[in-house]
Short mmCIF file of C-alpha atoms in Angstrom, two decimals:
data_model
loop_
_atom_site.label_atom_id
_atom_site.label_comp_id
_atom_site.label_asym_id
_atom_site.label_seq_id
_atom_site.Cartn_x
_atom_site.Cartn_y
_atom_site.Cartn_z
CA MET O 477 -2.22 -39.65 -13.70
CA PHE O 478 -2.44 -36.49 -11.61
CA PRO O 479 0.93 -37.07 -9.83
CA ILE O 480 2.73 -37.35 -13.19
CA LEU O 481 1.01 -34.23 -14.52
CA SER O 482 1.90 -32.34 -11.32
CA ALA O 483 5.57 -33.26 -11.67
CA TYR O 484 5.50 -32.18 -15.33
CA LEU O 485 3.82 -28.86 -14.46
CA TYR O 486 6.42 -28.05 -11.79
CA GLN O 487 9.26 -28.93 -14.15
CA GLU O 488 8.04 -27.33 -17.39
CA LYS O 489 5.99 -24.52 -15.74
CA LYS O 490 2.95 -25.05 -18.00
CA ILE O 491 0.54 -27.71 -19.19
CA THR O 492 -2.67 -27.75 -21.25
CA ILE O 493 -5.56 -30.08 -20.38
CA PRO O 494 -7.80 -30.70 -23.44
CA GLY O 495 -11.29 -29.22 -23.10
CA ILE O 496 -10.39 -27.50 -19.83
CA GLY O 497 -7.60 -24.99 -20.25
CA ARG O 498 -4.03 -24.01 -19.53
CA PHE O 499 -2.16 -24.11 -16.20
CA GLU O 500 0.98 -22.03 -15.72
CA LEU O 501 3.45 -21.41 -12.91
CA ILE O 502 4.04 -17.66 -12.52
CA PRO O 503 7.06 -16.51 -10.46
CA VAL O 504 6.30 -14.39 -7.39
CA ASN O 505 9.00 -12.07 -6.02
CA ALA O 506 9.94 -11.92 -2.37
CA ALA O 507 7.61 -9.65 -0.38
CA THR O 508 9.05 -7.42 2.33
CA GLY O 509 6.87 -6.76 5.38
CA PHE O 510 7.41 -4.73 8.55
CA GLU O 511 9.49 -7.39 10.31
CA THR O 512 9.38 -10.28 7.83
CA VAL O 513 10.60 -11.15 4.36
CA GLU O 514 8.35 -13.58 2.51
CA ALA O 515 10.26 -16.07 0.37
CA PRO O 516 9.99 -15.92 -3.43
CA GLY O 517 7.95 -18.67 -5.01
CA TRP O 518 5.39 -19.56 -7.66
CA GLU O 519 1.66 -19.21 -8.08
CA ILE O 520 -0.51 -21.37 -10.33
CA ARG O 521 -2.56 -19.44 -12.88
CA PHE O 522 -5.42 -21.06 -14.79
CA THR O 523 -6.83 -19.88 -18.13
CA GLU O 524 -10.02 -21.63 -19.16
CA ASN O 525 -10.19 -22.80 -22.77
CA GLN O 526 -12.76 -25.46 -23.60
CA ALA O 527 -11.35 -25.60 -27.13
CA ALA O 528 -7.87 -26.55 -25.88
CA GLU O 529 -6.27 -29.61 -27.51
CA SER O 530 -3.63 -32.07 -26.41
CA ASN O 531 -1.27 -31.12 -29.26
CA GLU O 532 -0.71 -27.74 -27.56
CA ASN O 533 1.65 -29.63 -25.26
CA PRO O 534 5.16 -30.58 -26.42
CA GLU O 535 5.90 -34.20 -27.31
CA GLY O 536 7.96 -34.46 -24.13
CA LEU O 537 4.75 -34.75 -22.09
CA PHE O 538 3.62 -37.86 -23.94
CA THR O 539 7.11 -39.32 -23.84
CA LEU O 540 7.06 -38.90 -20.05
CA LEU O 541 3.58 -40.45 -19.74
CA GLY O 542 4.59 -43.36 -21.98
CA SER O 543 7.72 -44.08 -19.93
CA LYS O 544 5.77 -43.99 -16.65
CA GLU O 545 2.97 -46.23 -17.92
CA ALA O 546 5.21 -48.44 -20.09
CA ILE O 547 3.22 -47.64 -23.24
CA SER O 548 3.96 -45.94 -26.54
CA ARG O 549 3.83 -42.20 -26.99
CA ASP O 550 0.71 -42.40 -29.17
CA GLU O 551 -1.03 -44.57 -26.61
CA SER O 552 -0.08 -42.13 -23.85
CA ARG O 553 -1.63 -39.29 -25.89
CA ILE O 554 -4.90 -41.22 -26.25
CA GLN O 555 -4.88 -42.04 -22.54
CA PHE O 556 -4.21 -38.40 -21.67
CA GLU O 557 -7.14 -37.19 -23.81
CA GLU O 558 -9.47 -39.77 -22.26
CA PHE O 559 -8.35 -38.68 -18.79
CA ALA O 560 -9.20 -35.07 -19.67
CA ARG O 561 -12.64 -36.06 -20.99
CA ASN O 562 -13.42 -37.88 -17.73
CA ILE O 563 -12.48 -34.77 -15.75
CA LEU O 564 -14.77 -32.63 -17.92
CA VAL O 565 -17.68 -35.06 -17.47
CA LYS O 566 -17.29 -34.91 -13.69
CA LEU O 567 -17.14 -31.12 -13.76
CA ASN O 568 -20.34 -30.96 -15.82
CA ASP O 569 -21.96 -33.20 -13.19
CA GLN O 570 -21.09 -30.59 -10.52
CA GLU O 571 -18.35 -32.77 -9.05
CA ILE O 572 -15.31 -31.17 -7.46
CA ILE O 573 -11.96 -32.31 -8.82
CA GLU O 574 -9.02 -32.18 -6.42
CA TRP O 575 -5.68 -32.02 -8.20
CA GLU O 576 -3.19 -32.95 -5.51
CA ASN O 577 -0.45 -30.35 -4.95
CA VAL O 578 -2.03 -28.10 -7.59
CA GLY O 579 -5.55 -27.04 -6.64
CA VAL O 580 -9.28 -27.65 -6.98
CA LEU O 581 -11.42 -27.55 -10.12
CA GLU O 582 -15.19 -27.07 -10.15
CA LYS O 583 -17.89 -25.85 -12.50
CA PRO O 584 -20.72 -24.14 -10.58
CA ASP O 585 -22.11 -22.62 -13.79
CA ALA O 586 -20.97 -22.32 -17.39
CA LEU O 587 -17.40 -21.47 -16.40
CA ILE O 588 -14.72 -23.68 -14.89
CA VAL O 589 -13.33 -22.29 -11.65
CA PHE O 590 -9.85 -23.14 -10.40
CA THR O 591 -8.70 -22.55 -6.82
CA PRO O 592 -4.92 -22.97 -6.43
CA ARG O 593 -3.43 -24.55 -3.36
CA ALA O 594 -3.14 -22.17 -0.44
CA LEU O 595 0.52 -22.81 0.38
CA PRO O 596 3.10 -20.92 -1.69
CA LEU O 597 5.11 -23.10 -4.04
CA SER O 598 8.62 -22.30 -2.85
CA PRO O 599 11.60 -24.31 -1.63
CA PHE O 600 12.33 -21.45 0.79
CA THR O 601 10.52 -20.14 3.83
CA GLY O 602 9.88 -16.65 5.10
CA ILE O 603 12.28 -15.21 7.65
CA ALA O 604 12.06 -12.61 10.39
CA ALA O 605 13.85 -9.40 9.57
CA GLN O 606 14.42 -6.09 11.29
CA LYS O 607 15.65 -2.92 9.62
CA VAL O 608 18.98 -1.69 10.96
CA LEU O 609 19.47 2.08 11.04
CA ARG O 610 23.17 2.91 10.93
CA GLU O 611 24.55 6.27 11.90
CA HIS O 612 25.95 8.40 9.06
CA ALA O 613 24.08 6.29 6.51
CA ALA O 614 21.23 7.35 4.21
CA HIS O 615 18.09 5.31 4.88
CA PRO O 616 15.00 5.66 2.66
CA VAL O 617 11.84 6.80 4.45
CA LEU O 618 8.32 7.44 3.15
CA ILE O 619 6.68 10.80 3.91
CA GLY O 620 3.14 10.74 2.57
CA GLU O 621 3.58 9.36 -0.95
CA LYS O 622 7.10 10.75 -1.42
CA GLU O 623 10.20 8.70 -0.67
CA THR O 624 13.21 10.54 0.70
CA SER O 625 16.24 9.86 2.86
CA LEU O 626 16.28 9.95 6.64
CA GLY O 627 18.81 12.80 6.66
CA ALA O 628 16.72 14.91 4.29
CA ALA O 629 13.64 14.29 6.43
CA LYS O 630 15.52 15.50 9.53
CA GLU O 631 16.68 18.63 7.68
CA GLN O 632 13.11 19.38 6.58
CA LEU O 633 11.90 18.95 10.16
CA GLN O 634 14.61 21.28 11.48
CA GLU O 635 13.77 23.90 8.83
CA LEU O 636 10.10 23.64 9.74
CA GLN O 637 10.86 24.07 13.44
CA THR O 638 13.20 27.01 12.71
CA GLY O 639 10.50 28.67 10.63
CA LYS O 640 7.99 28.24 13.44
CA ASN O 641 10.44 29.72 15.98
CA LYS O 642 11.11 32.72 13.73
CA SER O 643 7.39 33.25 13.26
CA LYS O 644 6.79 33.15 17.03
CA LYS O 645 9.70 35.56 17.63
CA THR O 646 8.38 38.02 15.04
CA THR O 647 4.91 37.87 16.60
CA TRP O 648 6.29 38.69 20.06
CA ILE O 649 8.37 41.60 18.69
CA VAL O 650 5.36 43.10 16.93
CA LEU O 651 3.20 42.65 20.03
CA ALA O 652 5.82 44.33 22.26
CA ALA O 653 6.14 47.25 19.83
CA VAL O 654 2.37 47.74 19.83
CA ILE O 655 2.31 47.76 23.64
CA VAL O 656 5.15 50.33 23.81
CA ILE O 657 3.50 52.61 21.25
CA ALA O 658 0.13 52.35 23.00
CA THR O 659 1.74 53.13 26.36
CA LEU O 660 3.54 56.20 25.02
CA PHE O 661 0.38 57.39 23.33
CA PHE O 662 -1.73 57.17 26.47
CA LEU O 663 0.97 58.71 28.66
CA LYS O 664 1.37 61.65 26.30
CA ASN O 665 -2.32 62.29 25.90
CA GLY O 666 -2.95 61.85 29.62
CA CYS O 667 -0.31 64.48 30.57
CA SER O 668 -1.63 67.00 28.02
CA LEU O 669 -5.18 66.78 29.31
CA GLN O 670 -4.04 67.14 32.88
CA SER O 671 -1.94 70.24 32.03
CA ALA O 672 -4.80 71.82 30.15
CA ALA O 673 -7.09 71.22 33.09
CA ASN O 674 -4.64 72.86 35.54
CA GLN O 675 -4.10 75.97 33.38
CA GLN O 676 -7.76 76.67 32.69
CA GLN O 677 -9.37 79.25 35.06
CA VAL O 678 -13.08 79.45 35.66
CA PRO O 679 -14.29 83.07 36.20
CA VAL O 680 -16.34 83.73 39.33
CA GLN O 681 -19.57 85.53 38.56
CA LYS O 682 -21.09 87.75 41.26
CA PRO O 683 -24.83 87.48 41.67
CA GLU O 684 -26.89 90.61 41.06
CA PRO O 685 -28.44 92.15 44.17
CA THR O 686 -32.00 91.18 44.75
CA TYR O 687 -32.92 94.54 46.36
CA LYS O 688 -31.83 98.19 46.22
CA GLN O 689 -31.12 100.43 49.19
CA PRO O 690 -33.24 103.56 49.42
#
């Protein structure tokens, strides 16, 4: 019965198994990578509900089962419920149930665990892709956590470089001014000291005689 239930799940996007829970197909958008674009598809999501009943499914499910098994709709409902009870018994006995093209069911403890099939459910395949940067076109780029255009990023970089150049230029101007002022100061003070030293005269003192003539 699993192949019929799989076909129904893929067509109607949801199905409820009595005593087990609900299976749904959830759409997954295309994922863009660095040089690849993953195809859109579907993922199977399971919600455990041990109180789930067969009447949560539309009558179309039992009509489909009846047509495949050549039995009435009521008989197909009974057969479907018995099939679900057998699955639950196996799960309680720690058996692993493999639902072909859907996933794996197991019950390691009090909860039922569902592992969906690894392959994405999509009629498409991923493709290789490379971003083309055209001249004179605005391309979005990510700087930190902020998205901006490539042109705006270049302008910000140029402004940053210009600011650094201005800062360096100002530093050199200030340094040169300090050197000039210091040079003038030392030259002026040096000349004044030298002039003062040349103009100062030291008086010559004559020693007193050590003896007197008679």
